[in-house]
Coordinates of C-alpha atoms in Angstrom, one line a residue:
M1 CA -68.5 76.0 -133.8
A2 CA -67.5 75.4 -137.4
S3 CA -70.3 75.6 -139.7
T4 CA -70.9 73.4 -143.1
V5 CA -71.6 75.3 -146.2
H6 CA -72.7 73.1 -149.4
F7 CA -72.8 74.3 -152.9
N8 CA -74.6 72.1 -155.6
F9 CA -72.2 72.7 -158.1
V10 CA -69.3 70.8 -160.2
V11 CA -65.9 72.0 -160.2
V12 CA -63.8 71.2 -163.3
T13 CA -60.1 72.0 -163.3
Q14 CA -58.2 74.8 -165.5
P15 CA -55.2 76.5 -164.5
C16 CA -55.7 80.5 -163.5
A17 CA -58.1 80.2 -161.0
S18 CA -58.5 80.6 -157.2
L19 CA -60.9 80.2 -154.5
Y20 CA -60.7 81.6 -151.1
T21 CA -62.4 83.3 -148.4
S22 CA -62.0 87.2 -148.3
S23 CA -61.3 87.9 -144.8
S24 CA -59.7 86.3 -142.0
S25 CA -61.7 87.3 -139.3
S26 CA -64.2 84.5 -138.3
S27 CA -66.5 87.3 -137.1
S28 CA -67.0 89.6 -139.9
S29 CA -70.0 89.9 -141.5
N30 CA -68.1 90.5 -145.2
S31 CA -66.8 87.2 -145.2
K32 CA -67.6 86.1 -148.5
L33 CA -66.3 83.2 -150.7
K34 CA -65.2 84.2 -154.2
L35 CA -64.6 82.7 -157.3
H36 CA -61.7 84.1 -159.6
N37 CA -61.3 82.4 -163.1
P38 CA -60.9 83.8 -166.9
F39 CA -64.5 83.7 -167.5
S40 CA -66.6 85.0 -164.5
S41 CA -66.3 86.4 -160.6
P42 CA -69.6 85.7 -159.0
S43 CA -70.2 86.1 -155.6
F44 CA -71.1 83.4 -153.2
P45 CA -73.5 84.1 -150.4
L46 CA -71.9 85.1 -146.9
I47 CA -69.9 82.3 -145.5
P48 CA -68.6 82.3 -142.1
H49 CA -64.9 82.2 -141.3
K50 CA -63.8 78.8 -139.9
S51 CA -66.4 76.8 -142.3
S52 CA -66.4 73.2 -143.6
I53 CA -67.0 73.7 -147.3
S54 CA -68.1 71.0 -149.4
L55 CA -68.8 70.8 -153.0
R56 CA -71.5 68.5 -153.8
S57 CA -73.2 67.1 -157.4
N58 CA -76.8 66.7 -156.6
R59 CA -76.3 64.6 -152.6
T60 CA -73.0 63.1 -153.9
L61 CA -69.9 64.7 -151.9
L62 CA -67.5 65.6 -154.6
C63 CA -64.7 67.4 -152.3
S64 CA -64.9 69.0 -149.1
G65 CA -62.1 71.2 -146.7
Y66 CA -62.2 73.0 -143.3
G67 CA -60.3 76.3 -143.8
N68 CA -59.0 79.0 -141.7
P69 CA -55.8 79.7 -143.9
P70 CA -54.4 83.1 -144.0
L71 CA -55.4 84.9 -147.0
S72 CA -51.7 84.7 -148.7
K73 CA -51.8 81.2 -148.0
A74 CA -55.2 80.5 -149.2
P75 CA -56.4 77.0 -151.0
H76 CA -56.0 77.4 -154.8
F77 CA -58.4 75.3 -157.0
R78 CA -58.4 75.1 -160.7
V79 CA -62.0 76.0 -162.3
V80 CA -63.1 76.1 -165.7
G81 CA -66.7 76.8 -164.5
L82 CA -69.6 76.0 -162.9
A83 CA -72.6 73.7 -163.5
K84 CA -75.8 72.8 -162.0
A85 CA -75.9 69.3 -160.3
E86 CA -79.2 69.0 -163.0
P87 CA -78.3 70.5 -166.2
P88 CA -80.7 71.9 -168.4
L89 CA -82.7 69.5 -170.8
K90 CA -82.2 70.0 -174.3
V91 CA -85.3 68.0 -175.9
M92 CA -86.4 67.6 -179.6
I93 CA -90.0 66.2 -180.0
S94 CA -91.2 65.4 -183.2
G95 CA -94.7 63.5 -184.7
A96 CA -96.8 63.2 -187.8
P97 CA -99.6 66.2 -188.0
A98 CA -102.3 65.7 -185.1
S99 CA -99.8 63.5 -183.3
G100 CA -100.5 65.4 -180.2
K101 CA -96.9 67.0 -179.8
G102 CA -98.8 70.5 -178.8
T103 CA -100.6 68.8 -175.9
Q104 CA -97.6 66.7 -174.9
C105 CA -95.1 70.0 -174.8
E106 CA -97.3 71.7 -172.5
L107 CA -96.9 69.1 -170.2
I108 CA -93.4 68.7 -170.5
K109 CA -92.8 72.5 -170.2
N110 CA -95.0 72.5 -167.0
K111 CA -93.1 69.6 -165.0
Y112 CA -89.6 70.2 -166.1
G113 CA -89.5 74.2 -167.2
A114 CA -87.9 73.8 -170.6
V115 CA -88.8 76.9 -173.1
H116 CA -90.9 75.9 -175.6
I117 CA -90.0 76.6 -179.1
A118 CA -92.0 75.5 -182.1
A119 CA -90.5 76.9 -185.4
G120 CA -94.0 77.7 -187.1
D121 CA -94.8 79.8 -183.9
L122 CA -91.2 81.2 -183.9
L123 CA -91.6 82.2 -187.5
R124 CA -95.0 83.9 -187.0
A125 CA -93.8 86.3 -184.2
E126 CA -90.7 87.4 -185.8
V127 CA -92.8 88.4 -188.7
A128 CA -95.3 90.3 -186.2
E129 CA -92.2 91.9 -184.3
G130 CA -90.6 93.1 -187.8
S131 CA -87.4 91.8 -187.0
E132 CA -84.6 91.4 -189.6
N133 CA -85.4 87.7 -189.7
G134 CA -89.2 88.5 -189.9
K135 CA -88.7 91.2 -192.7
R136 CA -86.7 88.7 -194.7
A137 CA -89.1 85.7 -194.3
K138 CA -92.1 87.7 -194.6
E139 CA -90.7 89.0 -198.2
Y140 CA -90.7 85.1 -199.4
M141 CA -94.2 85.0 -197.5
E142 CA -95.9 87.4 -199.3
K143 CA -94.6 85.9 -202.8
G144 CA -96.0 82.5 -201.7
Q145 CA -92.7 80.8 -201.7
L146 CA -91.3 78.8 -198.7
V147 CA -88.9 80.6 -196.2
P148 CA -85.5 79.4 -196.8
N149 CA -83.7 77.1 -194.5
E150 CA -80.8 79.7 -193.8
I151 CA -83.4 82.3 -192.4
L152 CA -85.4 79.8 -190.2
V153 CA -82.4 77.8 -188.6
K154 CA -81.2 81.4 -187.8
M155 CA -84.2 82.1 -186.1
V156 CA -84.1 79.0 -184.2
K157 CA -80.2 79.5 -183.4
E158 CA -81.0 83.1 -181.9
R159 CA -83.9 81.6 -179.7
L160 CA -81.8 78.7 -178.6
L161 CA -79.1 81.2 -177.4
R162 CA -81.4 83.4 -175.4
P163 CA -81.1 83.4 -171.8
D164 CA -84.3 81.7 -170.7
S165 CA -83.1 78.6 -173.0
L166 CA -79.7 78.6 -171.8
E167 CA -80.8 78.9 -168.3
N168 CA -83.8 76.4 -168.2
G169 CA -82.9 74.2 -171.5
W170 CA -85.1 73.9 -174.5
L171 CA -88.0 71.8 -176.0
L172 CA -87.7 71.8 -179.9
D173 CA -90.9 71.2 -181.2
G174 CA -91.2 69.8 -184.8
Y175 CA -87.8 70.8 -185.5
P176 CA -85.6 70.2 -187.6
R177 CA -87.7 68.6 -190.5
S178 CA -84.8 67.9 -192.8
T179 CA -81.3 66.6 -192.9
S180 CA -80.3 70.2 -194.0
Q181 CA -81.8 71.7 -191.1
A182 CA -80.3 69.1 -188.6
A183 CA -77.1 69.4 -190.0
A184 CA -77.0 73.2 -189.7
L185 CA -77.8 72.8 -185.7
Q186 CA -75.4 70.6 -185.6
E187 CA -72.7 72.9 -186.8
F188 CA -73.9 75.7 -184.3
G189 CA -73.4 73.3 -181.7
F190 CA -77.2 72.1 -180.6
Q191 CA -77.0 68.6 -179.9
P192 CA -80.4 67.2 -178.2
D193 CA -80.0 65.0 -174.9
I194 CA -83.0 63.2 -176.2
F195 CA -85.1 62.9 -179.5
I196 CA -88.8 62.2 -178.8
L197 CA -91.0 60.6 -181.8
L198 CA -94.8 60.2 -181.5
E199 CA -96.2 57.2 -183.0
V200 CA -100.0 57.3 -184.3
P201 CA -101.2 54.8 -186.9
E202 CA -101.8 56.5 -190.2
E203 CA -105.9 56.2 -190.1
V204 CA -106.4 57.4 -186.6
L205 CA -103.8 60.5 -187.6
V206 CA -106.5 61.1 -190.7
E207 CA -109.4 60.5 -188.7
R208 CA -108.3 63.3 -186.4
V209 CA -107.1 65.8 -188.8
V210 CA -110.3 65.5 -191.4
G211 CA -112.8 65.7 -187.9
R212 CA -111.0 69.1 -187.3
R213 CA -112.9 72.4 -187.2
L214 CA -111.8 75.9 -186.4
D215 CA -114.6 78.4 -184.5
P216 CA -113.5 81.6 -186.5
V217 CA -115.0 83.7 -183.3
T218 CA -113.0 82.4 -180.5
G219 CA -110.2 80.7 -182.7
K220 CA -110.6 77.5 -180.3
I221 CA -110.5 74.1 -182.3
Y222 CA -113.1 71.3 -182.0
H223 CA -113.0 67.7 -183.2
L224 CA -116.6 66.6 -184.2
K225 CA -116.0 63.4 -182.6
Y226 CA -113.7 63.7 -179.6
S227 CA -114.2 67.4 -178.8
P228 CA -117.7 68.6 -180.0
P229 CA -119.2 72.2 -179.7
E230 CA -120.8 73.0 -176.6
T231 CA -123.9 74.5 -178.7
E232 CA -125.6 74.3 -182.1
E233 CA -124.8 78.1 -182.5
I234 CA -121.4 77.4 -181.9
A235 CA -121.4 74.3 -184.4
A236 CA -123.2 76.2 -187.1
R237 CA -120.4 78.6 -187.6
L238 CA -117.2 76.0 -187.7
T239 CA -115.2 75.8 -190.5
Q240 CA -112.7 73.4 -191.6
R241 CA -109.3 74.4 -193.0
F242 CA -108.6 74.1 -196.7
D243 CA -105.9 71.4 -196.2
D244 CA -107.6 69.4 -193.7
T245 CA -109.0 67.2 -196.1
E246 CA -108.3 63.7 -196.2
E247 CA -106.8 63.9 -199.5
K248 CA -104.4 66.6 -198.5
V249 CA -103.5 65.2 -195.1
K250 CA -102.6 61.9 -196.6
L251 CA -100.3 64.0 -198.8
R252 CA -98.7 65.8 -195.9
L253 CA -98.4 62.8 -193.8
H254 CA -96.5 61.2 -196.8
T255 CA -93.9 63.9 -196.7
H256 CA -93.7 64.0 -193.2
H257 CA -92.7 60.4 -193.1
Q258 CA -90.0 61.0 -195.6
N259 CA -88.1 63.8 -193.9
M260 CA -88.5 61.8 -190.6
E261 CA -86.3 59.0 -191.8
A262 CA -84.0 60.9 -192.5
V263 CA -83.8 63.0 -189.6
L264 CA -83.6 60.0 -187.5
S265 CA -81.0 58.6 -188.6
I266 CA -79.0 61.7 -187.4
Y267 CA -80.4 61.4 -183.8
E268 CA -80.8 57.3 -183.7
D269 CA -79.0 56.8 -180.7
I270 CA -80.8 58.8 -178.7
T271 CA -84.2 58.5 -179.9
I272 CA -87.2 57.0 -178.0
K273 CA -90.5 56.0 -179.6
V274 CA -93.5 56.6 -178.0
N275 CA -96.7 55.4 -178.3
G276 CA -99.1 58.4 -179.1
N277 CA -102.3 56.3 -180.0
A278 CA -103.5 56.3 -176.2
P279 CA -105.0 59.2 -173.6
K280 CA -102.5 62.3 -173.2
E281 CA -101.9 61.2 -169.7
E282 CA -100.5 58.0 -170.9
V283 CA -98.5 59.3 -173.3
F284 CA -97.0 61.8 -171.5
A285 CA -96.3 58.9 -168.7
Q286 CA -94.1 57.2 -171.1
I287 CA -92.4 60.5 -172.1
D288 CA -91.8 61.3 -168.3
T289 CA -90.5 58.2 -167.7
A290 CA -87.7 58.4 -170.1
L291 CA -87.1 62.3 -169.1
A292 CA -86.8 61.2 -165.6
K293 CA -84.4 58.0 -166.3
L294 CA -82.1 60.3 -168.4
L295 CA -81.9 63.1 -165.5
E296 CA -81.0 59.9 -163.2
Q297 CA -78.3 58.8 -165.3
R298 CA -76.6 62.1 -165.5
N299 CA -76.7 62.7 -161.5
A300 CA -75.1 59.2 -161.3
N301 CA -72.5 60.4 -164.0
L302 CA -71.8 63.7 -162.0
G303 CA -71.7 61.8 -158.6
S304 CA -69.0 59.8 -159.8
L305 CA -66.3 62.7 -160.6
T306 CA -63.7 63.1 -157.7
C307 CA -61.5 66.2 -157.0

């Protein structure tokens, strides 16, 4: 009896490619379905001859066929490439200092598998590794100067092009922060599927920042109101960052809002605004709903393709 084989891939047409079974023997254990095109030649899992082959996007049938042709008369499919039924997510998330980006990024990464990329962490890692970009950045940092956009953009670009980002998708945290950074990313071809903006009232942000304290021994961050230290011994050694004062945080917020207005004008059509002044579970529920809807729309669009 003929068997049925399903592939969760989308096939798009272009000349110079063929799809065929490599053996005409129905009992051959070496019978494979192979794809030949100008870009790649992956071998698919073993498929018995006399198989009904169907190509599907998620659970939607795109095309099917029952095959028992001689090799010389094998059917030819014109193929550009193959894409998974649910393409990797490309997400940008932004918010003011203390808006909860780090917490939400962790939750998004855990559920959707996207690679979390924070420009600040990336910069520090490159400097620590002593990469070419890191060495250039260190020269400016040692002089107390800001790292030029061209260096930072190059770091982000190279990280977005790594295999894990291409395969699993990416979650760009707090970047871009200016129109020039956004424009540079667009020039390199990086366009997010969605831009998430966490909105929190300024007075709440100021309270969150001013109440933060650092344990110099463990590196753990506490908050005097929302996450107080466990013991008096820990409380006695806590320190406050020099820029976590009310005056300085208000200046940072003013700068953030100015830059964000310009960035949002670029991503206006794909921006969702999330109420960040809520428990982290409720904030994530808003984000999760938006991402799930995005994937649902994608699958519906893929399902409408026909051979």
